[in-house]
Short mmCIF file of C-alpha atoms in Angstrom, two decimals:
data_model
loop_
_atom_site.label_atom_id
_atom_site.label_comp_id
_atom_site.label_asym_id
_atom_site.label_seq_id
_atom_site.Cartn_x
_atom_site.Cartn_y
_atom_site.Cartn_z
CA UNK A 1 33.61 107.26 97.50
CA UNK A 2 36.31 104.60 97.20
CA UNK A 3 38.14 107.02 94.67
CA UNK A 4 38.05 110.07 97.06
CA UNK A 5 39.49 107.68 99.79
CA UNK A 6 42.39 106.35 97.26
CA UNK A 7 42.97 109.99 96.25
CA UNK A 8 43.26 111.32 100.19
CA UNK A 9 45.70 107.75 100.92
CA UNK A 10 48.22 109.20 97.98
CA UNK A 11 48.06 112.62 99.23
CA UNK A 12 48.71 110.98 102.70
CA UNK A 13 51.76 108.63 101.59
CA UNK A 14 53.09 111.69 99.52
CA UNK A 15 53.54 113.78 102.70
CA UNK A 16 54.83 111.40 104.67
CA UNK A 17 57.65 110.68 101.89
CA UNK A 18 58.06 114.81 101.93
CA UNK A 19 58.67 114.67 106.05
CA UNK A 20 60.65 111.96 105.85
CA UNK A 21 63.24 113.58 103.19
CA UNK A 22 62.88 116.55 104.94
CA UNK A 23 64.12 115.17 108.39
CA UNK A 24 67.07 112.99 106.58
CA UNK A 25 68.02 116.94 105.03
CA UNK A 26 67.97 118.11 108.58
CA UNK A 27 69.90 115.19 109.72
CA UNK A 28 72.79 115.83 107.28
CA UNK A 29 72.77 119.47 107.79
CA UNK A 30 73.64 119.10 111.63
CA UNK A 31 76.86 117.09 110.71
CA UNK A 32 79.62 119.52 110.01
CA UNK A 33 82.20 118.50 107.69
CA UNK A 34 85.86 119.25 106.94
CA UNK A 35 88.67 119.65 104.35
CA UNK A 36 91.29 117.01 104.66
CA UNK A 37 94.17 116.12 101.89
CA UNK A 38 94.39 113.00 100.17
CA UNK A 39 96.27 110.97 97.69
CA UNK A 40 95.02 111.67 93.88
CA UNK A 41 96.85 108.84 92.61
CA UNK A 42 99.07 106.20 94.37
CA UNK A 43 102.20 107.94 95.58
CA UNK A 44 105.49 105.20 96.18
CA UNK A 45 107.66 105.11 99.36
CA UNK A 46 110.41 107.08 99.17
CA UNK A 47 109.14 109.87 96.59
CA UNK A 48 108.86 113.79 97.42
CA UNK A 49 105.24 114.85 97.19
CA UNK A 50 104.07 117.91 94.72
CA UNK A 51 100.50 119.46 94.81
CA UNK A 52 99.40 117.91 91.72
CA UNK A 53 99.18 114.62 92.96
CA UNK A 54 96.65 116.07 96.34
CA UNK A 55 92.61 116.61 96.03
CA UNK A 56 90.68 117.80 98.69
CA UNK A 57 87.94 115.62 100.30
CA UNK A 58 85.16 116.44 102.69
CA UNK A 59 84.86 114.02 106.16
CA UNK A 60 82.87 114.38 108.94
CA UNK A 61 85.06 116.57 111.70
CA UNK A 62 84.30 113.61 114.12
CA UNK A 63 86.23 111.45 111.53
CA UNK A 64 89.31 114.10 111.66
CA UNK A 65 91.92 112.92 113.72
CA UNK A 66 94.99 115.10 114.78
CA UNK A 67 97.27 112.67 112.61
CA UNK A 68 95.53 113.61 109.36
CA UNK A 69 96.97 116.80 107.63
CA UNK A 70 94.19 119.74 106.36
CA UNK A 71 97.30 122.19 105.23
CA UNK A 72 98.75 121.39 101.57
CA UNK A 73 101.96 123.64 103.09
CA UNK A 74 102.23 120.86 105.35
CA UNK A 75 102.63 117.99 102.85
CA UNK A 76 104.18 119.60 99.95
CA UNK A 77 107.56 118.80 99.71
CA UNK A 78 107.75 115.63 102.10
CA UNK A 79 109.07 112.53 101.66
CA UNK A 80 107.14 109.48 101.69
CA UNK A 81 107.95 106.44 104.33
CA UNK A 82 105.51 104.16 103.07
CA UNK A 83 103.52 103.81 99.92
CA UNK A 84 100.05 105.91 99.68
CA UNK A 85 96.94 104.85 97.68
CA UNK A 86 95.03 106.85 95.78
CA UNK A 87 92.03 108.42 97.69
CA UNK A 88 94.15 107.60 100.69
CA UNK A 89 93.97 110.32 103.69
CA UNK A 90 97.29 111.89 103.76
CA UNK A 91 98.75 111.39 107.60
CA UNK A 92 101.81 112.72 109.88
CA UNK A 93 103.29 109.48 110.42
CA UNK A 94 103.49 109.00 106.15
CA UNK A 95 105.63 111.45 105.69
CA UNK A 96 109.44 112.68 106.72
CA UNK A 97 110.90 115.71 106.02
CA UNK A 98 113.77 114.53 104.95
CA UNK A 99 114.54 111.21 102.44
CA UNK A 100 116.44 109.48 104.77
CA UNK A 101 114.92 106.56 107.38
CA UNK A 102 112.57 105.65 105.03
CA UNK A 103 110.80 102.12 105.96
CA UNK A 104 111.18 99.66 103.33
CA UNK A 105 108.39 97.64 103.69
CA UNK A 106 109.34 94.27 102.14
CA UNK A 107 112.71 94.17 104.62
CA UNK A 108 112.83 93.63 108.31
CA UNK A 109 114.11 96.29 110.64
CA UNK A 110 117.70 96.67 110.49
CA UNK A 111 118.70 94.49 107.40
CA UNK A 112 120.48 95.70 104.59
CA UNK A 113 119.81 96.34 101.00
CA UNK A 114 122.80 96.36 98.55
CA UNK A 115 122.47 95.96 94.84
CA UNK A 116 124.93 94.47 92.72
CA UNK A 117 125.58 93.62 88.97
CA UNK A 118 125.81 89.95 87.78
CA UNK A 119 126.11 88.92 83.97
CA UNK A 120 123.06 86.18 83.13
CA UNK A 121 126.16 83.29 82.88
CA UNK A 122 126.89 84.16 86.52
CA UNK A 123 123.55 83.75 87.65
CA UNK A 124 122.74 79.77 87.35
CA UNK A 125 119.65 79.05 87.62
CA UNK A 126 116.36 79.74 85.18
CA UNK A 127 114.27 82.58 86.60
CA UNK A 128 114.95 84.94 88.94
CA UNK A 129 111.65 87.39 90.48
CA UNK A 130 111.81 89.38 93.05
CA UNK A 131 111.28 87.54 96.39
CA UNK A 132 113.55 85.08 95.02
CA UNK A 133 115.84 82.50 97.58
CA UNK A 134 119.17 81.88 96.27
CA UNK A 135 122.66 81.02 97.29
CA UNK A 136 125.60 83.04 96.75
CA UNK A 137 129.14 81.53 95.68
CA UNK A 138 131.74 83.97 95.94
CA UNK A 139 135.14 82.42 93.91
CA UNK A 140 138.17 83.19 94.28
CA UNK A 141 139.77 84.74 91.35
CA UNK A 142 143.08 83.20 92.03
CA UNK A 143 142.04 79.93 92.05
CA UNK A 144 146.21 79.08 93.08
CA UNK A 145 145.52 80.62 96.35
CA UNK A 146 144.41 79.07 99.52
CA UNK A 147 141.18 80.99 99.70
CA UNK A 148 138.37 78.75 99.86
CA UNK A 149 135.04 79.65 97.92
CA UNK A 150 132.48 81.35 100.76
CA UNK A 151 128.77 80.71 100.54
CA UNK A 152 126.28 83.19 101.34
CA UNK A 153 123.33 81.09 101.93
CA UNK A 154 119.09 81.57 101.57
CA UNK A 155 119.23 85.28 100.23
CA UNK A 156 116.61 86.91 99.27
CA UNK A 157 116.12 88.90 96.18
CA UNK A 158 114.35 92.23 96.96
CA UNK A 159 114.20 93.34 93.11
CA UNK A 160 115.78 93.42 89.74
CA UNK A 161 117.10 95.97 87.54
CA UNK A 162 117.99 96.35 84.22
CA UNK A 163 120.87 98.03 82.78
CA UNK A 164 119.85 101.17 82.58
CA UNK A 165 118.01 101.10 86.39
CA UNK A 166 114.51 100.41 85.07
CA UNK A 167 112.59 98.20 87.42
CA UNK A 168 111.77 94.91 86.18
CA UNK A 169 110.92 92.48 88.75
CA UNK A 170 111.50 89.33 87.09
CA UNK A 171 114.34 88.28 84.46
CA UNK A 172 115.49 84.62 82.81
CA UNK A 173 118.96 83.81 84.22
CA UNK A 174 119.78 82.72 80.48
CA UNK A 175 119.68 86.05 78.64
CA UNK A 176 122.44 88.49 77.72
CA UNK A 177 122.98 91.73 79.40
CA UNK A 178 124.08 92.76 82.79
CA UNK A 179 121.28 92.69 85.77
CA UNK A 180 121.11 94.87 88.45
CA UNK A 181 119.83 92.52 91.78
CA UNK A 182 118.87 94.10 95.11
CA UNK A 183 119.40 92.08 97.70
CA UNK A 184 118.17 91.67 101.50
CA UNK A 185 121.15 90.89 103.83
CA UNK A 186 122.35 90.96 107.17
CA UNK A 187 125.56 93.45 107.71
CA UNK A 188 127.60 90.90 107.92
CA UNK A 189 127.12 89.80 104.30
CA UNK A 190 126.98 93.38 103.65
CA UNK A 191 131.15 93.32 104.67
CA UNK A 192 131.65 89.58 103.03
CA UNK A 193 130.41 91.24 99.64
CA UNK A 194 132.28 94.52 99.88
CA UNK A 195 135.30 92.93 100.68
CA UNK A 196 135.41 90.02 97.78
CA UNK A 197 135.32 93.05 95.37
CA UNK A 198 137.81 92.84 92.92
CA UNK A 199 138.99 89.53 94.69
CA UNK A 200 136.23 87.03 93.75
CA UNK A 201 133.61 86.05 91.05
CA UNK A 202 130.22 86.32 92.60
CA UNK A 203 128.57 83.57 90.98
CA UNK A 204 124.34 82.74 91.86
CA UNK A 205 122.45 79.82 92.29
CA UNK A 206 118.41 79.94 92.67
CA UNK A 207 117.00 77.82 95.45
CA UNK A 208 113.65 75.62 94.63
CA UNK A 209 110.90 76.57 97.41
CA UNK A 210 108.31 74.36 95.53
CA UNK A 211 107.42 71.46 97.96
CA UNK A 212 106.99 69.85 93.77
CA UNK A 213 108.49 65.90 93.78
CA UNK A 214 111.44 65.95 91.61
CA UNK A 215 111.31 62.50 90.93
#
């Protein structure tokens, strides 16, 4: 008797189990889902997009919002404002047709980015990384004229190059070879800069932000 009644609980807990998948099927089937694009691998501000580097993905339609794109012909062939991360949803407000006005995201609205080339023995210092403070020294050439030495003050590095344009990101002031440095300024610094060309050494000196006692 007590086997019969063990036997007709398992049948029991087995159907209940077989409703209870069967109504979480049902459940799923009555969400509809649809194709949206997204990133297949991490896509930088700034860079044109090709089809090899969108997958398809499947989202709820209640999840689809009018800003994400569902048409490659859309997307292919735009321009990146901001960096995208892979498995990202690809949206309108991304991408620009065009590679211009591009949002730099590291840079406040409005400032400047110029890159220029400084020898290691013109950068004093020790390490420079992007993010960097420093001051700027711009020397006369002529040191027998009455032009005083101008000092750009509290830059900010934005990056470093190498020679040859590869991106490094961090370099020892005390090593050969040219370096490329981006950095952040104002327009008026932008005009200070151009127009020293030619006429001053532009000489750099790395500020300390390390609240470090030097004593």
């Amino acid at each position: 008797m007590r086997r019969n009644k063990q036997i007709i609980l398992t049948i029991l807990i087995t159907l209940i189990l077989l409703i209870l998948v069967w109504l979480a099927g049902q459940n799923r089937s009555s969400v509809k889902y649809a194709a949206a694009y997204a990133a297949r691998c991490d896509i930088p501000a700034g860079f044109q997009i090709t089809a090899d580097q969108l997958i398809t993905v499947e989202i709820p339609e209640e999840l689809l919002t009018d800003s994400y794109l569902t048409d490659a012909s859309l997307i292919v062939g735009q321009w990146t404002t901001l960096p995208i991360q892979t498995g990202e949803l690809i949206s309108k407000p991304r991408l620009t047709p065009e590679a211009s006005g591009l949002v730099y995201p590291d840079s406040g609205p409005g400032r400047r980015l110029m890159t220029i080339e400084l020898e290691a023995v013109d950068a004093n210092g020790f390490w420079l990384a992007a993010g960097s403070r420093v001051d700027l020294f711009l020397i006369p050439r002529n040191r027998e004229s009455l032009t005083d030495i101008q000092v750009l003050e509290n830059v900010r590095i934005m990056d470093i190059f190498s020679e040859d344009g590869e991106k490094t990101g961090l370099a020892p002031t005390t090593s050969g070879g040219a370096k490329l440095i981006c950095l952040d300024l104002c327009l008026e610094q932008v005009h200070i800069i151009n127009n020293a060309a030619g006429l001053y050494t532009i000489r750099l000196a790395a500020i300390n932000e390390s609240a470090t006692d030097s004593d």
